[in-house]
Amino acid sequence: MTEIWFIRHGETDWNRQRRLQGWKDIPLNEFGVNQAGLLAARLREEARHTPIHAIYSSDLQRAHATAVPVSEQLGLRVRVEPGIRERGFGVLEGLDHEHIDTQAPEAAAAWKSRDPLRPLDGGETLGQFQSRVISTVDDIASRHEGERILLFTHGGVLDIIWRHASGVPLNAPRDAALLNVSINRVGVQGRKWEVLDWGDVGHVADEVGDDVVP
Ligand SMILES: O=C(O)[C@@H](CO)OP(=O)(O)O
């Protein structure tokens, strides 16, 4: 088995403003930088009794900047992996949740339908995104059999991971939170994925919310 700890990046201004980022490369805000520091301290303590063997990050700076303080504490380099970047939301990127339906009605409807085949103007279909994420994680896991690794990634990626490991279809309601700097533990053994523990934010107490929809 490979034990993977999926970690969502710290907060950005766009998270706070509820604006969709996708492939837009938005930096952490001050609060997010602080969250990354708290996460790094937590993982340094964890690593004393629970060895961690490798660190991967999405190539988007909000994930990478969350991974860097952890890599410094653990003495491990960050391996950049574009396959675990957020979904490309095309014309929806930059829009906030409040105005999305009026500013881009067709794309917003496609996004909210969660139909894996429905095209999203300028972006990835949900099905393309799912295939990219699952094949990337399977590939990484196969290189780390018997090890424990960290993957710094995004809310949409966590949604795909949770569903795949829990057997919940893409269009069914999700009852798991996708929180900034949360640690989400999954075991991967060949084709069998299993949620070990989800939504651990003990290092930041109650300072985080779930802004990921739908
Ligand atoms: O792209 C975004 O704005 C959100 C969407 O869920 O994800 P994240 O903030 O985790 O990158």
Coordinates of C-alpha atoms in Angstrom, one line a residue, residues 38-185:
L38 CA 1.2 26.1 11.2
L39 CA 0.8 23.1 8.9
A40 CA 4.6 22.8 8.6
A41 CA 5.0 22.8 12.4
R42 CA 2.3 20.1 12.7
L43 CA 3.9 17.9 10.0
R44 CA 7.4 18.2 11.6
E45 CA 5.9 16.8 14.8
E46 CA 4.0 14.0 12.9
A47 CA 7.2 13.0 11.0
R48 CA 9.0 12.3 14.3
H49 CA 7.0 9.1 14.7
T50 CA 5.4 8.6 11.3
P51 CA 8.0 8.7 8.5
I52 CA 7.2 10.7 5.4
H53 CA 9.2 9.8 2.3
A54 CA 8.3 12.2 -0.5
I55 CA 6.5 15.5 -1.3
Y56 CA 4.7 16.3 -4.5
S57 CA 2.9 19.5 -5.4
S58 CA 0.7 20.9 -8.1
D59 CA 2.6 23.4 -10.3
L60 CA 0.3 26.3 -9.2
Q61 CA 1.9 28.6 -6.8
R62 CA -0.8 28.4 -4.1
A63 CA -0.1 24.7 -3.7
H64 CA 3.7 25.0 -4.1
A65 CA 4.0 27.8 -1.6
T66 CA 2.1 25.7 0.9
A67 CA 4.5 22.8 0.3
V68 CA 7.7 24.7 0.6
P69 CA 7.7 25.4 4.4
V70 CA 6.8 21.7 4.9
S71 CA 9.7 20.6 2.7
E72 CA 12.1 22.8 4.7
Q73 CA 10.9 21.2 8.0
L74 CA 11.1 17.7 6.7
G75 CA 14.3 18.0 4.6
L76 CA 12.6 16.7 1.5
R77 CA 12.5 18.4 -2.0
V78 CA 9.2 19.3 -3.6
R79 CA 8.5 17.3 -6.8
V80 CA 6.3 19.4 -9.1
E81 CA 3.5 17.5 -10.8
P82 CA 1.1 19.4 -13.1
G83 CA -1.3 16.4 -13.1
I84 CA -2.6 17.3 -9.7
R85 CA -3.3 21.0 -10.5
E86 CA -6.9 22.3 -10.2
R87 CA -9.5 21.7 -12.9
G88 CA -9.3 24.2 -15.8
F89 CA -12.6 26.2 -15.4
G90 CA -12.2 28.1 -18.7
V91 CA -14.4 31.2 -18.9
L92 CA -15.5 30.7 -15.3
E93 CA -12.1 31.6 -13.9
G94 CA -12.2 34.9 -12.1
L95 CA -15.9 34.9 -11.6
D96 CA -17.4 34.9 -8.1
H97 CA -20.1 32.5 -7.0
E98 CA -22.7 35.2 -6.6
H99 CA -22.5 36.5 -10.2
I100 CA -21.5 33.4 -12.1
D101 CA -25.0 32.4 -13.3
T102 CA -25.6 35.8 -14.9
Q103 CA -22.1 36.4 -16.2
A104 CA -21.6 33.0 -17.9
P105 CA -24.9 31.2 -17.8
E106 CA -24.1 28.4 -20.1
A107 CA -20.7 27.5 -18.6
A108 CA -22.1 27.9 -15.1
A109 CA -24.9 25.4 -15.9
A110 CA -22.4 23.0 -17.4
W111 CA -20.2 23.3 -14.3
K112 CA -23.1 22.8 -11.9
S113 CA -24.5 19.9 -13.8
R114 CA -21.5 17.7 -12.8
D115 CA -22.1 15.8 -16.1
P116 CA -18.7 14.2 -16.9
L117 CA -19.1 14.6 -20.6
R118 CA -20.6 18.2 -20.8
P119 CA -18.1 20.6 -22.3
L120 CA -17.1 23.6 -20.3
D121 CA -16.2 26.6 -22.5
G122 CA -12.3 26.9 -22.5
G123 CA -11.9 24.4 -19.7
E124 CA -11.8 20.7 -18.9
T125 CA -14.8 18.5 -18.8
L126 CA -15.4 16.9 -15.4
G127 CA -14.5 13.5 -17.0
Q128 CA -11.2 14.7 -18.4
F129 CA -10.3 16.2 -15.1
Q130 CA -11.2 13.0 -13.2
S131 CA -9.1 10.9 -15.6
R132 CA -6.1 13.2 -15.3
V133 CA -6.2 13.2 -11.5
I134 CA -6.7 9.5 -11.0
S135 CA -4.1 8.4 -13.5
T136 CA -1.5 10.9 -12.1
V137 CA -2.2 9.6 -8.5
D138 CA -2.0 6.0 -9.6
D139 CA 1.3 6.6 -11.3
I140 CA 2.8 8.4 -8.3
A141 CA 1.5 5.7 -5.9
S142 CA 3.1 3.0 -7.9
R143 CA 6.5 4.7 -7.5
H144 CA 6.1 4.7 -3.7
E145 CA 4.9 1.2 -2.7
G146 CA 5.1 0.8 1.1
E147 CA 5.8 4.5 1.6
R148 CA 3.9 7.5 3.0
I149 CA 3.9 10.6 0.8
L150 CA 2.4 14.1 0.8
L151 CA 0.5 15.6 -2.2
F152 CA -0.2 19.4 -2.2
T153 CA -3.2 20.1 -4.3
H154 CA -6.6 21.7 -4.7
G155 CA -10.3 21.5 -3.6
G156 CA -11.5 20.1 -6.9
V157 CA -8.8 17.4 -6.9
L158 CA -9.8 16.5 -3.3
D159 CA -13.4 16.1 -4.5
I160 CA -12.3 13.6 -7.2
I161 CA -10.1 11.7 -4.7
W162 CA -12.7 11.5 -2.0
R163 CA -15.3 10.2 -4.5
H164 CA -12.9 7.6 -6.0
A165 CA -11.9 6.3 -2.6
S166 CA -15.4 6.2 -1.2
G167 CA -17.3 4.9 -4.3
V168 CA -19.5 8.0 -4.5
P169 CA -20.5 9.0 -8.1
L170 CA -19.4 12.4 -9.5
N171 CA -23.0 13.7 -9.5
A172 CA -24.0 12.6 -6.0
P173 CA -23.9 15.0 -3.1
R174 CA -20.6 15.1 -1.2
D175 CA -20.6 14.9 2.6
A176 CA -16.9 15.5 3.1
A177 CA -15.4 19.0 3.6
L178 CA -12.6 20.3 1.3
L179 CA -10.7 22.6 3.6
N180 CA -7.7 24.9 3.2
V181 CA -4.5 23.2 4.7
S182 CA -6.6 20.1 5.6
I183 CA -4.8 16.7 5.7
N184 CA -6.7 14.0 4.0
R185 CA -5.3 10.4 4.3

